[in-house]
Structures are given as C-alpha cells and as structure tokens.
C-alpha cells in the first residue's frame, strides 16, 4: 500500500489522481490533501475517503475549515505544505499545485527521499538546477513527470541513458489559434483563448496553451528534467494530441507514446512505474483517427515560444523570471486588464529589466528572481492600464 500526499487536490490533477486511486484501492491510499482555498471541496474529499490531515494554503480558508470540521488536522500556508510532504508516513507526493508555489514542496519532498509525481512544471522552470542538485544529493528520491509530454518522453526513454538520445520532440496541439492569421492576434478575447481544442485544464494553463507559452515552459522543464541541451529539444505541432511526445535515439529510431488525452494515464504511470496496472479509460481507435498530422511551430505568431527558448538558453534566473512574469501577465489578461499580445510584450520587458546572475542557480536567487519579476510585470501592467 502506497500512502500518497496529494497537493492541488481540488484541481484537475487532483480529480484525475482520485480517479486513479479509486481504481486501485488495494494499492494506493490518499493520506493527506492540500489545496489553495477551496475548503468545501477539501472537506468533501476528506470525508469521503476518511483522510484526517489536510492543508489549505489560504489562512482564511483554513480557519473556516477548522470551524466546521474540528476533528480534522488543518495546516496552512507554505509551512503546512512542507510539513505534509515530509511526513514519514507517505511515500509519494503528487504535486498538482498551480504556479511557482509548487516549487518548495517539490524540493522538500526530494530532500526527504520521496517519489514525486510532478505535474507542477513551474518547479523545474523556476529552480531546475536546484532540484537537480537535490536529486543528486538524495538518491532515494525520484521525480516522475506527470505533464503528459514529459511523461511520454519518460516512457519512451524507459531508463535508457541520455547519451543515447539525439532529440526530444515535444508535441503541441497548437491551441485554439493554430490557424489564426497574425493580424487577428491583437483582438483575441479571454473567451476565445479559453477554448482549448483537446485538453480540459485550469484557466491559467489554458491561456498558456493558447499563447504556446505552455510549450515554452515545457521545453525548459524537459531541459532540466532530462538534462538534455536546448539544441536537442524540438517542438512539433500535432493538432490532435494523439502522440503525447517522442524521443529520437542516436540510431535514428523514433519512439512515441500515444493515447487518449486523459491525465489518469500519466498519473498512474508515475505512481506505478516501472510496473503497469490496468486502467479504465478510453482506448485509441486508430482506423477512426485515420491520419496524424505534424507541422513546424510558428515562432513569429507565437513569440512566447521563442521567448521561452531564449530564456532557457540564457539560463540562471531567466527561466524563473519568465515563469513568474507570465503568471502575473496571464492573470491580468484573464481580468481583461491587458491584451493577449501584451503577454509576450510584458515578458520581453521583464526579461530585459532583470540583471542576470552568474554561476549555478541557488534557491535564494530563484525565489528573489520570482518576486522581482512579479514586480516588473505589475509595473508593466499598471502602465498599460493607465494608457487605456
Ligand atoms: Mg503538457
């Protein structure tokens, strides 16, 4: 029986994780839960599964929960998250937190030798070298990626050494604006950007998919997870999202992972690897699909993708700056404070405003870069709003 700490329990990764656990009640048990503010849903999940230990990041929400459920152990804030992940009673952490708040819990889990099913890509983008160093220092710990592309690559690699890899190919659906002419990008509305063609996800990641920043962040995530140089990472637009990603080996063999777009597949893979358990989900009907299409990415219409490659190659704090500024800019776009194209413009402003650090990234530098980038992004947004 594997005891799981589920971070981000009320979001889509949380739902899918509960769906996997429900199919294998003799293998997995959810031991503790965490969410941002949704205490009602946390209470419902805890009651249904007899879970006694929970954390709400938001202090007000945590207080409300203690009022209605005095029998639960309710932790709060970052301290609460860190306490949950280092609990000796759990073996595995599913990190489905949204945004850079997910970074420190991943690090603490690695330091405590846990297996981390990592859906929070911001962890690797913000502090990739720090996590790499922690993994090297804690050989009992492991990270299995849940992000569908990285999980696909992980499955294709199947433990082979990275020296055998020529190229990692990350597939991208291209989002809702794959065919939109460039002159229409200035008028993209929030409602249009929230219509993702293949995956149902949270609002922030859906906007990131529309701008292709999601793929950009995934390129950086892949660089740090698999320790492959940027020159060996490519993005391929594949609109139907049937192939979740591929690995080209040095003998020219191309391995791909295919499947229905259901996050239960990579989550279960991360929980059971290297074994495979049965899973009730859809199955691909290849004759019904008929064709698989591939296109090169358009860096001109999707400048966020180029900015991510640039920030990745700059290294140091640049990915942390990109990630944090993007979070703030996307929130402002969702509030309708700025236009869609202000996201890449704001990112460029932030990347050119920060002074880059020398040497291997430290956690302190990553955290400082994250908060500075948010300030720069807010300043950019304030100026845009004042000009309206
Ligand atoms: Mg993904």
mmCIF file with all atom_site columns, N, CA and C in Angstrom, residues 335-339 342 383-388:
data_model
loop_
_atom_site.group_PDB
_atom_site.id
_atom_site.type_symbol
_atom_site.label_atom_id
_atom_site.label_alt_id
_atom_site.label_comp_id
_atom_site.label_asym_id
_atom_site.label_entity_id
_atom_site.label_seq_id
_atom_site.pdbx_PDB_ins_code
_atom_site.Cartn_x
_atom_site.Cartn_y
_atom_site.Cartn_z
_atom_site.occupancy
_atom_site.B_iso_or_equiv
_atom_site.pdbx_formal_charge
_atom_site.auth_seq_id
_atom_site.auth_comp_id
_atom_site.auth_asym_id
_atom_site.auth_atom_id
_atom_site.pdbx_PDB_model_num
ATOM 1  N N  . UNK A 1 335 ? -8.232 38.938 -16.321 1.00 0.00 ? 335 UNK A N  1
ATOM 2  C CA . UNK A 1 335 ? -9.014 40.067 -15.739 1.00 0.00 ? 335 UNK A CA 1
ATOM 3  C C  . UNK A 1 335 ? -9.410 41.088 -16.787 1.00 0.00 ? 335 UNK A C  1
ATOM 4  N N  . UNK A 1 336 ? -8.963 40.896 -17.989 1.00 0.00 ? 336 UNK A N  1
ATOM 5  C CA . UNK A 1 336 ? -9.177 41.844 -19.089 1.00 0.00 ? 336 UNK A CA 1
ATOM 6  C C  . UNK A 1 336 ? -8.503 43.190 -18.839 1.00 0.00 ? 336 UNK A C  1
ATOM 7  N N  . UNK A 1 337 ? -7.404 43.184 -18.064 1.00 0.00 ? 337 UNK A N  1
ATOM 8  C CA . UNK A 1 337 ? -6.640 44.418 -17.849 1.00 0.00 ? 337 UNK A CA 1
ATOM 9  C C  . UNK A 1 337 ? -5.677 44.681 -19.000 1.00 0.00 ? 337 UNK A C  1
ATOM 10 N N  . UNK A 1 338 ? -5.185 43.611 -19.627 1.00 0.00 ? 338 UNK A N  1
ATOM 11 C CA . UNK A 1 338 ? -4.251 43.769 -20.749 1.00 0.00 ? 338 UNK A CA 1
ATOM 12 C C  . UNK A 1 338 ? -4.704 42.884 -21.918 1.00 0.00 ? 338 UNK A C  1
ATOM 13 N N  . UNK A 1 339 ? -4.132 43.172 -23.098 1.00 0.00 ? 339 UNK A N  1
ATOM 14 C CA . UNK A 1 339 ? -4.484 42.401 -24.299 1.00 0.00 ? 339 UNK A CA 1
ATOM 15 C C  . UNK A 1 339 ? -3.618 41.140 -24.389 1.00 0.00 ? 339 UNK A C  1
ATOM 16 N N  . UNK A 1 342 ? -0.053 41.633 -25.086 1.00 0.00 ? 342 UNK A N  1
ATOM 17 C CA . UNK A 1 342 ? 0.730  42.239 -24.006 1.00 0.00 ? 342 UNK A CA 1
ATOM 18 C C  . UNK A 1 342 ? 1.440  41.180 -23.170 1.00 0.00 ? 342 UNK A C  1
ATOM 19 N N  . UNK A 1 383 ? 1.251  50.400 -16.217 1.00 0.00 ? 383 UNK A N  1
ATOM 20 C CA . UNK A 1 383 ? 1.478  51.387 -17.276 1.00 0.00 ? 383 UNK A CA 1
ATOM 21 C C  . UNK A 1 383 ? 0.501  51.177 -18.423 1.00 0.00 ? 383 UNK A C  1
ATOM 22 N N  . UNK A 1 384 ? 0.259  49.911 -18.779 1.00 0.00 ? 384 UNK A N  1
ATOM 23 C CA . UNK A 1 384 ? -0.709 49.598 -19.847 1.00 0.00 ? 384 UNK A CA 1
ATOM 24 C C  . UNK A 1 384 ? -2.100 50.088 -19.480 1.00 0.00 ? 384 UNK A C  1
ATOM 25 N N  . UNK A 1 385 ? -2.494 49.830 -18.215 1.00 0.00 ? 385 UNK A N  1
ATOM 26 C CA . UNK A 1 385 ? -3.847 50.194 -17.764 1.00 0.00 ? 385 UNK A CA 1
ATOM 27 C C  . UNK A 1 385 ? -3.983 51.717 -17.760 1.00 0.00 ? 385 UNK A C  1
ATOM 28 N N  . UNK A 1 386 ? -2.926 52.421 -17.342 1.00 0.00 ? 386 UNK A N  1
ATOM 29 C CA . UNK A 1 386 ? -3.009 53.884 -17.269 1.00 0.00 ? 386 UNK A CA 1
ATOM 30 C C  . UNK A 1 386 ? -3.086 54.518 -18.661 1.00 0.00 ? 386 UNK A C  1
ATOM 31 N N  . UNK A 1 387 ? -2.587 53.788 -19.675 1.00 0.00 ? 387 UNK A N  1
ATOM 32 C CA . UNK A 1 387 ? -2.600 54.320 -21.046 1.00 0.00 ? 387 UNK A CA 1
ATOM 33 C C  . UNK A 1 387 ? -3.937 54.054 -21.758 1.00 0.00 ? 387 UNK A C  1
ATOM 34 N N  . UNK A 1 388 ? -4.767 53.212 -21.137 1.00 0.00 ? 388 UNK A N  1
ATOM 35 C CA . UNK A 1 388 ? -6.024 52.802 -21.793 1.00 0.00 ? 388 UNK A CA 1
ATOM 36 C C  . UNK A 1 388 ? -6.957 53.983 -22.011 1.00 0.00 ? 388 UNK A C  1
#
